[in-house]
PDB file of C-alpha atoms in Angstrom:
ATOM      1  CA  MET T 322     -16.039  44.684-101.915  1.00 58.00           C
ATOM      2  CA  ILE T 323     -15.896  48.081-100.201  1.00 67.00           C
ATOM      3  CA  LYS T 324     -19.606  47.769 -99.355  1.00 60.00           C
ATOM      4  CA  TYR T 325     -19.054  44.417 -97.576  1.00 54.00           C
ATOM      5  CA  SER T 326     -16.015  45.768 -95.708  1.00 57.00           C
ATOM      6  CA  ALA T 327     -18.059  48.739 -94.449  1.00 57.00           C
ATOM      7  CA  ILE T 328     -20.863  46.434 -93.253  1.00 58.00           C
ATOM      8  CA  ALA T 329     -18.405  44.105 -91.502  1.00 52.00           C
ATOM      9  CA  ALA T 330     -16.641  47.044 -89.819  1.00 54.00           C
ATOM     10  CA  SER T 331     -20.003  48.455 -88.652  1.00 55.00           C
ATOM     11  CA  LEU T 332     -21.012  45.121 -87.134  1.00 49.00           C
ATOM     12  CA  LEU T 333     -17.682  44.770 -85.333  1.00 47.00           C
ATOM     13  CA  LEU T 334     -17.968  48.286 -83.908  1.00 52.00           C
ATOM     14  CA  ALA T 335     -21.582  47.727 -82.789  1.00 53.00           C
ATOM     15  CA  ALA T 336     -20.915  44.348 -81.127  1.00 47.00           C
ATOM     16  CA  PRO T 337     -19.573  45.846 -77.866  1.00 48.00           C
ATOM     17  CA  LEU T 338     -22.687  48.027 -77.574  1.00 50.00           C
ATOM     18  CA  VAL T 339     -24.967  45.002 -77.675  1.00 50.00           C
ATOM     19  CA  ALA T 340     -22.760  43.023 -75.281  1.00 44.00           C
ATOM     20  CA  ASP T 341     -22.852  45.824 -72.664  1.00 57.00           C
ATOM     21  CA  ALA T 342     -26.584  46.500 -73.014  1.00 69.00           C
ATOM     22  CA  ALA T 343     -27.581  44.858 -69.752  1.00 80.00           C
ATOM     23  CA  PRO T 344     -28.033  45.968 -66.157  1.00 92.00           C
ATOM     24  CA  GLU T 345     -25.504  45.098 -63.477  1.00 93.00           C
ATOM     25  CA  ALA T 346     -25.861  44.519 -59.747  1.00 96.00           C
ATOM     26  CA  GLY T 347     -26.006  47.886 -58.003  1.00 97.00           C
ATOM     27  CA  ASP T 348     -27.544  49.754 -60.961  1.00 97.00           C
ATOM     28  CA  GLY T 349     -30.576  51.913 -60.387  1.00 98.00           C
ATOM     29  CA  SER T 350     -33.439  52.052 -62.871  1.00 98.00           C
ATOM     30  CA  VAL T 351     -36.105  54.655 -63.581  1.00 98.00           C
ATOM     31  CA  SER T 352     -38.934  54.365 -66.126  1.00 98.00           C
ATOM     32  CA  ILE T 353     -41.940  56.339 -67.327  1.00 98.00           C
ATOM     33  CA  PHE T 354     -44.857  54.656 -69.087  1.00 96.00           C
ATOM     34  CA  GLY T 355     -48.085  55.201 -70.858  1.00 96.00           C
ATOM     35  CA  THR T 356     -50.453  52.795 -69.093  1.00 91.00           C
ATOM     36  CA  GLY T 357     -53.766  51.096 -69.427  1.00 82.00           C
ATOM     37  CA  ALA T 358     -55.939  48.956 -67.202  1.00 74.00           C
ATOM     38  CA  SER T 359     -58.946  46.775 -67.906  1.00 74.00           C
ATOM     39  CA  ASP T 360     -61.276  44.675 -65.818  1.00 70.00           C
ATOM     40  CA  LYS T 361     -61.123  40.941 -66.449  1.00 70.00           C
ATOM     41  CA  ASN T 362     -63.869  41.201 -69.111  1.00 72.00           C
ATOM     42  CA  PHE T 363     -62.343  44.321 -70.738  1.00 71.00           C
ATOM     43  CA  ASP T 364     -65.646  46.212 -70.238  1.00 68.00           C
ATOM     44  CA  GLY T 365     -64.136  49.127 -68.303  1.00 66.00           C
ATOM     45  CA  ASN T 366     -60.852  50.647 -69.451  1.00 72.00           C
ATOM     46  CA  ASN T 367     -58.473  53.259 -67.995  1.00 74.00           C
ATOM     47  CA  PHE T 368     -55.523  55.057 -69.540  1.00 87.00           C
ATOM     48  CA  GLY T 369     -52.837  57.065 -67.807  1.00 94.00           C
ATOM     49  CA  VAL T 370     -49.187  57.462 -66.871  1.00 96.00           C
ATOM     50  CA  ALA T 371     -46.907  55.599 -64.492  1.00 96.00           C
ATOM     51  CA  GLY T 372     -43.405  55.768 -63.189  1.00 97.00           C
ATOM     52  CA  GLU T 373     -41.171  53.337 -61.395  1.00 98.00           C
ATOM     53  CA  ILE T 374     -37.860  53.428 -59.638  1.00 99.00           C
ATOM     54  CA  GLY T 375     -35.864  50.334 -58.845  1.00 99.00           C
ATOM     55  CA  TYR T 376     -32.568  48.818 -57.807  1.00 99.00           C
ATOM     56  CA  TYR T 377     -30.776  45.784 -59.261  1.00 98.00           C
ATOM     57  CA  GLY T 378     -29.863  43.530 -56.338  1.00 98.00           C
ATOM     58  CA  SER T 379     -28.132  41.251 -58.856  1.00 97.00           C
ATOM     59  CA  ASP T 380     -27.588  41.318 -62.616  1.00 95.00           C
ATOM     60  CA  GLN T 381     -31.037  39.722 -63.066  1.00 96.00           C
ATOM     61  CA  LEU T 382     -33.171  40.852 -60.090  1.00 98.00           C
ATOM     62  CA  LEU T 383     -34.792  44.302 -60.087  1.00 98.00           C
ATOM     63  CA  TYR T 384     -36.983  45.400 -57.203  1.00 98.00           C
ATOM     64  CA  GLY T 385     -38.667  48.733 -56.615  1.00 99.00           C
ATOM     65  CA  ILE T 386     -41.870  50.746 -56.445  1.00 99.00           C
ATOM     66  CA  ARG T 387     -44.312  51.617 -59.230  1.00 97.00           C
ATOM     67  CA  GLN T 388     -46.891  54.438 -59.131  1.00 96.00           C
ATOM     68  CA  SER T 389     -49.644  54.933 -61.696  1.00 93.00           C
ATOM     69  CA  VAL T 390     -52.362  57.546 -62.118  1.00 93.00           C
ATOM     70  CA  SER T 391     -55.119  57.072 -64.659  1.00 88.00           C
ATOM     71  CA  GLY T 392     -58.452  58.385 -65.762  1.00 84.00           C
ATOM     72  CA  SER T 393     -61.445  56.386 -66.885  1.00 71.00           C
ATOM     73  CA  ALA T 394     -64.004  57.242 -69.505  1.00 62.00           C
ATOM     74  CA  GLY T 395     -66.452  55.294 -71.600  1.00 60.00           C
ATOM     75  CA  ASP T 396     -69.940  53.846 -71.779  1.00 62.00           C
ATOM     76  CA  ASP T 397     -69.393  51.177 -69.113  1.00 62.00           C
ATOM     77  CA  VAL T 398     -67.462  53.352 -66.624  1.00 61.00           C
ATOM     78  CA  SER T 399     -67.917  56.768 -65.045  1.00 66.00           C
ATOM     79  CA  ASP T 400     -65.418  59.552 -65.635  1.00 73.00           C
ATOM     80  CA  ALA T 401     -63.000  59.450 -62.685  1.00 78.00           C
ATOM     81  CA  TRP T 402     -59.356  59.234 -61.631  1.00 84.00           C
ATOM     82  CA  ASN T 403     -57.662  56.154 -60.208  1.00 85.00           C
ATOM     83  CA  GLY T 404     -54.261  55.309 -58.781  1.00 90.00           C
ATOM     84  CA  ALA T 405     -52.195  52.255 -57.970  1.00 91.00           C
ATOM     85  CA  THR T 406     -49.048  51.905 -55.884  1.00 96.00           C
ATOM     86  CA  ARG T 407     -47.198  48.598 -56.042  1.00 96.00           C
ATOM     87  CA  LEU T 408     -43.935  47.146 -54.764  1.00 99.00           C
ATOM     88  CA  PHE T 409     -42.433  44.778 -57.330  1.00 99.00           C
ATOM     89  CA  ALA T 410     -39.643  42.285 -57.963  1.00 99.00           C
ATOM     90  CA  ASP T 411     -38.742  41.255 -61.532  1.00 99.00           C
ATOM     91  CA  TYR T 412     -36.331  38.559 -62.688  1.00 99.00           C
ATOM     92  CA  HIS T 413     -34.666  39.301 -66.060  1.00 98.00           C
ATOM     93  CA  PHE T 414     -33.247  36.501 -68.160  1.00 94.00           C
ATOM     94  CA  GLY T 415     -31.483  36.068 -71.464  1.00 89.00           C
ATOM     95  CA  SER T 416     -28.765  38.182 -73.007  1.00 88.00           C
ATOM     96  CA  GLY T 417     -28.480  40.694 -75.792  1.00 90.00           C
ATOM     97  CA  PRO T 418     -30.571  43.788 -76.367  1.00 95.00           C
ATOM     98  CA  ALA T 419     -33.935  42.087 -75.629  1.00 96.00           C
ATOM     99  CA  LEU T 420     -34.340  41.024 -71.977  1.00 96.00           C
ATOM    100  CA  PRO T 421     -37.608  39.291 -71.070  1.00 98.00           C
ATOM    101  CA  TYR T 422     -38.682  39.328 -67.432  1.00 99.00           C
ATOM    102  CA  VAL T 423     -41.220  37.797 -65.069  1.00 99.00           C
ATOM    103  CA  GLY T 424     -42.131  39.061 -61.638  1.00 99.00           C
ATOM    104  CA  ALA T 425     -44.603  39.667 -58.864  1.00 99.00           C
ATOM    105  CA  ASN T 426     -46.048  42.724 -57.151  1.00 98.00           C
ATOM    106  CA  ILE T 427     -48.162  43.730 -54.164  1.00 97.00           C
ATOM    107  CA  GLY T 428     -49.834  47.039 -53.406  1.00 96.00           C
ATOM    108  CA  ALA T 429     -53.068  48.989 -53.464  1.00 94.00           C
ATOM    109  CA  ILE T 430     -55.564  50.367 -55.967  1.00 90.00           C
ATOM    110  CA  TYR T 431     -57.541  53.481 -55.038  1.00 91.00           C
ATOM    111  CA  GLY T 432     -59.445  56.433 -56.455  1.00 88.00           C
ATOM    112  CA  ASP T 433     -62.826  57.776 -57.488  1.00 83.00           C
ATOM    113  CA  GLY T 434     -63.637  55.100 -60.040  1.00 69.00           C
ATOM    114  CA  VAL T 435     -62.584  51.990 -58.121  1.00 74.00           C
ATOM    115  CA  LYS T 436     -63.122  50.369 -54.760  1.00 80.00           C
ATOM    116  CA  ASN T 437     -60.061  51.009 -52.594  1.00 90.00           C
ATOM    117  CA  THR T 438     -58.498  47.582 -52.283  1.00 90.00           C
ATOM    118  CA  GLY T 439     -55.295  45.609 -51.932  1.00 93.00           C
ATOM    119  CA  SER T 440     -53.746  43.904 -54.922  1.00 93.00           C
ATOM    120  CA  ALA T 441     -51.154  41.245 -55.610  1.00 95.00           C
ATOM    121  CA  GLY T 442     -50.208  39.936 -58.989  1.00 95.00           C
ATOM    122  CA  LEU T 443     -47.891  38.457 -61.539  1.00 97.00           C
ATOM    123  CA  GLU T 444     -46.213  40.340 -64.355  1.00 98.00           C
ATOM    124  CA  ALA T 445     -44.177  39.702 -67.491  1.00 99.00           C
ATOM    125  CA  GLY T 446     -42.633  41.802 -70.195  1.00 98.00           C
ATOM    126  CA  VAL T 447     -39.592  42.601 -72.264  1.00 98.00           C
ATOM    127  CA  LYS T 448     -37.040  45.400 -72.148  1.00 98.00           C
ATOM    128  CA  TYR T 449     -35.324  46.231 -75.420  1.00 97.00           C
ATOM    129  CA  TYR T 450     -32.065  48.140 -74.990  1.00 97.00           C
ATOM    130  CA  VAL T 451     -31.619  50.780 -77.697  1.00 97.00           C
ATOM    131  CA  LEU T 452     -28.462  52.112 -75.969  1.00 95.00           C
ATOM    132  CA  ASP T 453     -26.222  50.794 -73.173  1.00 93.00           C
ATOM    133  CA  LYS T 454     -28.413  52.202 -70.398  1.00 95.00           C
ATOM    134  CA  THR T 455     -31.624  53.139 -72.279  1.00 97.00           C
ATOM    135  CA  PHE T 456     -34.469  50.719 -72.974  1.00 98.00           C
ATOM    136  CA  ILE T 457     -38.014  50.477 -74.263  1.00 98.00           C
ATOM    137  CA  ASN T 458     -40.249  48.443 -71.952  1.00 98.00           C
ATOM    138  CA  PHE T 459     -43.501  46.608 -72.644  1.00 98.00           C
ATOM    139  CA  GLY T 460     -45.157  44.870 -69.705  1.00 97.00           C
ATOM    140  CA  VAL T 461     -48.411  43.189 -68.693  1.00 96.00           C
ATOM    141  CA  GLU T 462     -49.671  42.474 -65.147  1.00 93.00           C
ATOM    142  CA  TYR T 463     -52.656  40.653 -63.742  1.00 92.00           C
ATOM    143  CA  ALA T 464     -53.600  41.863 -60.266  1.00 89.00           C
ATOM    144  CA  PHE T 465     -55.758  39.832 -57.893  1.00 89.00           C
ATOM    145  CA  LEU T 466     -57.879  42.228 -55.818  1.00 87.00           C
ATOM    146  CA  PHE T 467     -58.773  41.724 -52.143  1.00 84.00           C
ATOM    147  CA  ASP T 468     -60.074  43.773 -49.194  1.00 75.00           C
ATOM    148  CA  ASP T 469     -58.441  41.708 -46.429  1.00 57.00           C
ATOM    149  CA  GLY T 470     -56.740  38.369 -45.802  1.00 49.00           C
ATOM    150  CA  ASP T 471     -60.057  36.487 -45.746  1.00 51.00           C
ATOM    151  CA  ASP T 472     -60.883  37.767 -49.241  1.00 49.00           C
ATOM    152  CA  ILE T 473     -57.730  36.383 -50.883  1.00 47.00           C
ATOM    153  CA  ASP T 474     -59.435  33.036 -51.632  1.00 47.00           C
ATOM    154  CA  ASN T 475     -62.071  34.837 -53.715  1.00 46.00           C
ATOM    155  CA  SER T 476     -59.604  37.169 -55.427  1.00 42.00           C
ATOM    156  CA  PHE T 477     -59.159  34.924 -58.457  1.00 45.00           C
ATOM    157  CA  ASP T 478     -62.660  36.014 -59.529  1.00 57.00           C
ATOM    158  CA  ASP T 479     -61.881  39.704 -58.976  1.00 70.00           C
ATOM    159  CA  GLY T 480     -58.924  41.012 -60.899  1.00 79.00           C
ATOM    160  CA  ALA T 481     -57.595  43.590 -63.298  1.00 79.00           C
ATOM    161  CA  PHE T 482     -55.120  43.685 -66.172  1.00 84.00           C
ATOM    162  CA  PHE T 483     -52.469  46.408 -66.276  1.00 85.00           C
ATOM    163  CA  TYR T 484     -50.344  47.045 -69.349  1.00 90.00           C
ATOM    164  CA  ASN T 485     -47.638  49.582 -70.079  1.00 94.00           C
ATOM    165  CA  LEU T 486     -45.318  50.836 -72.786  1.00 98.00           C
ATOM    166  CA  GLY T 487     -42.535  53.230 -71.952  1.00 98.00           C
ATOM    167  CA  VAL T 488     -38.909  54.184 -71.798  1.00 98.00           C
ATOM    168  CA  GLY T 489     -36.410  53.602 -69.023  1.00 98.00           C
ATOM    169  CA  PHE T 490     -32.860  54.346 -67.984  1.00 98.00           C
ATOM    170  CA  ASN T 491     -30.339  52.495 -65.841  1.00 97.00           C
ATOM    171  CA  PHE T 492     -27.895  54.555 -63.809  1.00 96.00           C
TER     172      PHE T 492
END
């Protein structure tokens, strides 16, 4: 009986932590990730680090800027550095410690191992809150690549996958 009472008391004490584990309008957010990128055929791969800073305009809408720096190595790519800078907006939905999100981004990809180009894409992921303001984030993006406005029609053939796993904090 004591064992069941201890479990019930623990659950009751932990319930407020789960209920509060969500961002609120006006919160800031900062994250750091381990990243990867692959071409659409997964022949050339890059690995690196990224960071993002954002602002919650509402309880569900986060917008901000994301910067990544990566290096490439392998048989199908030359050794080089690459970077990407993207503005993003993500809509979070659900409740509880796991908050899935979908969003969009626009920016640029540049560096030694890639053609400097514009990018725009869609993204999705999930944030899992381990504490009130601390989360683990897993996300995936597909970026359509284009040199100018006329090239946007052909960008569905030219694209790249970005994926990340990291930790973040709301403040």
